Coordinates of C-alpha atoms and ligand atoms in Angstrom, one line a residue:
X20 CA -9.4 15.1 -4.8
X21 CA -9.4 11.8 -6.7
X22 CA -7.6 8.7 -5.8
X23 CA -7.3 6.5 -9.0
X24 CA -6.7 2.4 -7.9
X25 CA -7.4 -0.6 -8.9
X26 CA -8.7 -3.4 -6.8
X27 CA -6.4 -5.2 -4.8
X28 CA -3.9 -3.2 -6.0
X29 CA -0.8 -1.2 -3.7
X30 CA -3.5 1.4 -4.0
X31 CA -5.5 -0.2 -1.3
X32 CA -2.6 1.4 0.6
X33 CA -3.4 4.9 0.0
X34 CA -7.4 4.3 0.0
X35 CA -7.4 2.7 3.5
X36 CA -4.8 5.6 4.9
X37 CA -6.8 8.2 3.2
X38 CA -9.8 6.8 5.5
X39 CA -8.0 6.5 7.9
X40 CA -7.1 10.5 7.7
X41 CA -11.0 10.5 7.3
X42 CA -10.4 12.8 3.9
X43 CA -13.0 13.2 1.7
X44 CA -12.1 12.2 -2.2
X45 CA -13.7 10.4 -5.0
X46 CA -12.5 7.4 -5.9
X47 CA -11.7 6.5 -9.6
X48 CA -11.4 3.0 -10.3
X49 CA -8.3 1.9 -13.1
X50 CA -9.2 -0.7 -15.9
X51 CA -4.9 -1.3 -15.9
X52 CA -4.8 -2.9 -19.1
X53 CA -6.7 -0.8 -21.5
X54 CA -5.2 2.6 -19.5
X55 CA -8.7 3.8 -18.8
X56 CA -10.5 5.1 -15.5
X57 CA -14.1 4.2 -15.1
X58 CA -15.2 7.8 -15.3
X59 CA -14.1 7.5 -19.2
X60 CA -10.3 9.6 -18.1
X61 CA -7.3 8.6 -20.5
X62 CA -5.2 7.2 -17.5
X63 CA -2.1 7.4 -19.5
X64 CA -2.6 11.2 -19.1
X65 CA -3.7 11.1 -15.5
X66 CA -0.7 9.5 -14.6
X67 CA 1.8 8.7 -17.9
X68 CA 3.8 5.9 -15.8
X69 CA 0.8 4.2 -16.2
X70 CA 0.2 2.6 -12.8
X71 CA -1.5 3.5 -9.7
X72 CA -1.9 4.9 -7.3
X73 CA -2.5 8.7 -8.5
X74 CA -4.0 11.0 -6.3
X75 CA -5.2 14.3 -8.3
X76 CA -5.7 17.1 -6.3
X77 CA -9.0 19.7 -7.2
X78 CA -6.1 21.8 -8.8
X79 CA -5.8 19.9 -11.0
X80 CA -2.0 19.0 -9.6
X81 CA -1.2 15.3 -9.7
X82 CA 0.6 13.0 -7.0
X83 CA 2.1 9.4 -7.8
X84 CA 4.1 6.9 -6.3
X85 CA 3.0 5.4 -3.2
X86 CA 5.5 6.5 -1.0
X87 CA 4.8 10.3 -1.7
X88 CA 1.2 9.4 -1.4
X89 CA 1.4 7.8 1.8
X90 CA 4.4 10.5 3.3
X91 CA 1.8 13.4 1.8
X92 CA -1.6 11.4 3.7
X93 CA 0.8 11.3 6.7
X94 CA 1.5 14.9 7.2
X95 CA -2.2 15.2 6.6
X96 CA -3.2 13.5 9.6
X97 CA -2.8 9.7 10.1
X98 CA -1.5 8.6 13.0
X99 CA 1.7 9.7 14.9
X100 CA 5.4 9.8 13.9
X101 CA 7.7 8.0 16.2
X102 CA 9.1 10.9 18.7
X103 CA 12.1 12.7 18.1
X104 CA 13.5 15.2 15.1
X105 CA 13.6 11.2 13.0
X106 CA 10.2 10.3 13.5
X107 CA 8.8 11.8 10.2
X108 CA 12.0 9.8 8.5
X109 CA 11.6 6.8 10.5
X110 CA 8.2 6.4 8.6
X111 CA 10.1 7.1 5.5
X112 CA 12.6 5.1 5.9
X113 CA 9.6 2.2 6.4
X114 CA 7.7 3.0 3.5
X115 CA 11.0 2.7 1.3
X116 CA 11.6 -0.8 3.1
X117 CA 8.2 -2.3 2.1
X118 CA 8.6 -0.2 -1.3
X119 CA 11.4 -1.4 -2.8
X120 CA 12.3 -4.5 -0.3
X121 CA 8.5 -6.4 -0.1
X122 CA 6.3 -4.6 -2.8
X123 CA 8.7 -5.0 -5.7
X124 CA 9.5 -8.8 -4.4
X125 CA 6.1 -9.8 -6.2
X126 CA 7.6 -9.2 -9.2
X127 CA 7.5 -12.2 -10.2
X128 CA 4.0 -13.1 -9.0
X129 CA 2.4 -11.1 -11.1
X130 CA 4.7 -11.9 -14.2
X131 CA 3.3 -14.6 -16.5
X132 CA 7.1 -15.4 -17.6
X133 CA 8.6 -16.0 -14.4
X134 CA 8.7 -19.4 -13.4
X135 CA 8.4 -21.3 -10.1
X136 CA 12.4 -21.0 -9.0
X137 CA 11.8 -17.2 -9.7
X138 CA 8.8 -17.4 -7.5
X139 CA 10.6 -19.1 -4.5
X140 CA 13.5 -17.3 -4.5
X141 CA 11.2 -13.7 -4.2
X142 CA 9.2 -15.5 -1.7
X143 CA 11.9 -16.8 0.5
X144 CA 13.0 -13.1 0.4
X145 CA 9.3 -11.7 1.6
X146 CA 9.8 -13.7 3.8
X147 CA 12.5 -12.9 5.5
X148 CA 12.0 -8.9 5.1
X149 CA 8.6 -10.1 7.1
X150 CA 10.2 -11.6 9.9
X151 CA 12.4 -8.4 10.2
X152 CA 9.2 -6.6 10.7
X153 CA 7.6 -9.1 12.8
X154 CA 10.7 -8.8 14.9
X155 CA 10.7 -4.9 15.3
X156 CA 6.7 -4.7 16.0
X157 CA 6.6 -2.1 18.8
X158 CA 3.2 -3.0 20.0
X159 CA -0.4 -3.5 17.5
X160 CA 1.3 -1.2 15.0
X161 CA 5.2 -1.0 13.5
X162 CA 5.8 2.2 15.5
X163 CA 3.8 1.4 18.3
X164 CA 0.3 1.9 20.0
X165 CA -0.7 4.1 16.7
X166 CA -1.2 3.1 13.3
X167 CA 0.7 5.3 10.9
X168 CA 0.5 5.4 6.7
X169 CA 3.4 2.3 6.3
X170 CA 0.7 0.0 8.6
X171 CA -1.6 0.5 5.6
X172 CA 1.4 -0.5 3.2
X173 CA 2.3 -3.5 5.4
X174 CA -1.5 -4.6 5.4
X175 CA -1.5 -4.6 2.2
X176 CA 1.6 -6.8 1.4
X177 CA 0.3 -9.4 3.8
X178 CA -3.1 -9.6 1.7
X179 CA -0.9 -10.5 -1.0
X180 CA 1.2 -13.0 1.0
X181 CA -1.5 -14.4 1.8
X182 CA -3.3 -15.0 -1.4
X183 CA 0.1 -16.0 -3.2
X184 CA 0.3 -18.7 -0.2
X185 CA 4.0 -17.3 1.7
X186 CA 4.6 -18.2 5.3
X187 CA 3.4 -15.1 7.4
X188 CA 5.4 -14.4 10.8
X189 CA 2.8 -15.1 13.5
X190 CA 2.9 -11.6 14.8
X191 CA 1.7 -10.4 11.6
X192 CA -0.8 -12.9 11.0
X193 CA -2.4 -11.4 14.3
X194 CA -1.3 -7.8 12.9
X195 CA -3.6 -8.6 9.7
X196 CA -6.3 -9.6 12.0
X197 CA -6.2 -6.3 13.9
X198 CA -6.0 -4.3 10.4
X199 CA -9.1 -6.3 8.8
X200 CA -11.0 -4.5 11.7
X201 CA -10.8 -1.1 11.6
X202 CA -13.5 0.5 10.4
X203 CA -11.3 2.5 7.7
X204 CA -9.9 -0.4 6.4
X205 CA -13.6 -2.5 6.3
X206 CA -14.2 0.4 4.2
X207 CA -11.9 0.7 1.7
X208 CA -12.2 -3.2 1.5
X209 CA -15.9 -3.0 0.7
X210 CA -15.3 -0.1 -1.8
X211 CA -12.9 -2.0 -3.6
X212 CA -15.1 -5.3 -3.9
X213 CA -13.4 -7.4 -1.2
X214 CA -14.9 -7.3 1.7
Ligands
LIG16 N1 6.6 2.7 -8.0 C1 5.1 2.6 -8.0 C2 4.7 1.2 -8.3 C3 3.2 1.0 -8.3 C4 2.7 -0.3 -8.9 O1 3.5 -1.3 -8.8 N2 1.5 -0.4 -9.3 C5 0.9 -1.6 -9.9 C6 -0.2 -2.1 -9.0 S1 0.3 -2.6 -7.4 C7 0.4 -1.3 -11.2 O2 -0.4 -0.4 -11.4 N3 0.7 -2.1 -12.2 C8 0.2 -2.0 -13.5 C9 1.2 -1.6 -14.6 O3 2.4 -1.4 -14.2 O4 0.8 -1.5 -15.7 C10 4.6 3.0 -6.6 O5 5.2 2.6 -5.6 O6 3.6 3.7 -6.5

């Protein structure tokens, strides 16, 4: 299978969980802008929504959307759901959170038109959907001893805090630390040029 990203990118998600999963696939780097993987593929017909992540599977079947990516790396072997007939919906129910409440909250970072009220106002938001996870930490990871796919997506959210300068609840700050050392997420880090 092929996981197409970009650097940087909410893809880093699904690379560092796929890792984690210790998958094998090929990695196809996105050039966003002109809609082109590196391999020479027509993104635009890899996936036609025109962002990553896409995973493409050796069937030629193609996955999109970070939360199906994630739930579908999940049931293929990261970590542990939290225990009960909810657990597999607990995770989902935290990948939605960071999806729609912190991921789409950059909006306005990585709009050229939005000014700086727009930027405070989303990152007065992050912040505060943070501190709700900072709050419910149970343990190194959000459901406990055990990292599980929506670690991966938190990670990545608080490399973005972090470079777009947001206050980052002290338990996460230490969270990111613990994160930056697994060897699956060195990894992806390094693959992706920013290590
Ligand atoms: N709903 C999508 C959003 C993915 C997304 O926001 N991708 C960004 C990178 S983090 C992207 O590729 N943006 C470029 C574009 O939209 O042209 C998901 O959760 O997978």
């Amino acid at each position: 299978m092929k996981l197409y990203y970009a650097p940087g990118a909410c893809s880093l998600a699904d690379h560092i969980a796929l890792h984690e999963a210790g998958l094998s696939f090929d990695r196809v780097k996105v050039d966003l802008k002109a809609k082109r993987g590196e391999d020479g593929s027509d993104y635009s017909k890899i996936n036609p929504k025109g962002y990553v992540p896409a995973l493409k599977f050796d069937d030629g079947q193609v996955l999109t959307e970070n939360i199906a990516i994630l739930a579908w790396v999940a049931r293929n072997g990261v970590g542990t759901a939290p225990a009960g007939e909810l657990g597999p919906f607990r995770v989902l129910e935290m990948l939605a959170f960071i999806s729609t409440e912190i991921h789409k909250s950059f909006k306005p970072f990585f709009d050229p038109s939005s000014d700086q009220t727009a930027k405070d106002k989303a990152g007065q938001a992050i912040n505060k959907r943070l501190q709700f996870l900072a709050d419910g930490l149970q343990g190194d990871y959000l459901f406990g001893p055990e990292l599980s796919v929506a670690d991966c997506y938190l990670f990545v959210m608080l490399l973005w805090s972090g470079k777009m300068g947001l206050a980052i609840p002290a338990p996460l700050e230490a969270f990111r630390e613990r994160m930056t050392k697994r060897p699956a997420v060195l990894l992806a880090l390094q693959h992706e040029g920013l290590a």
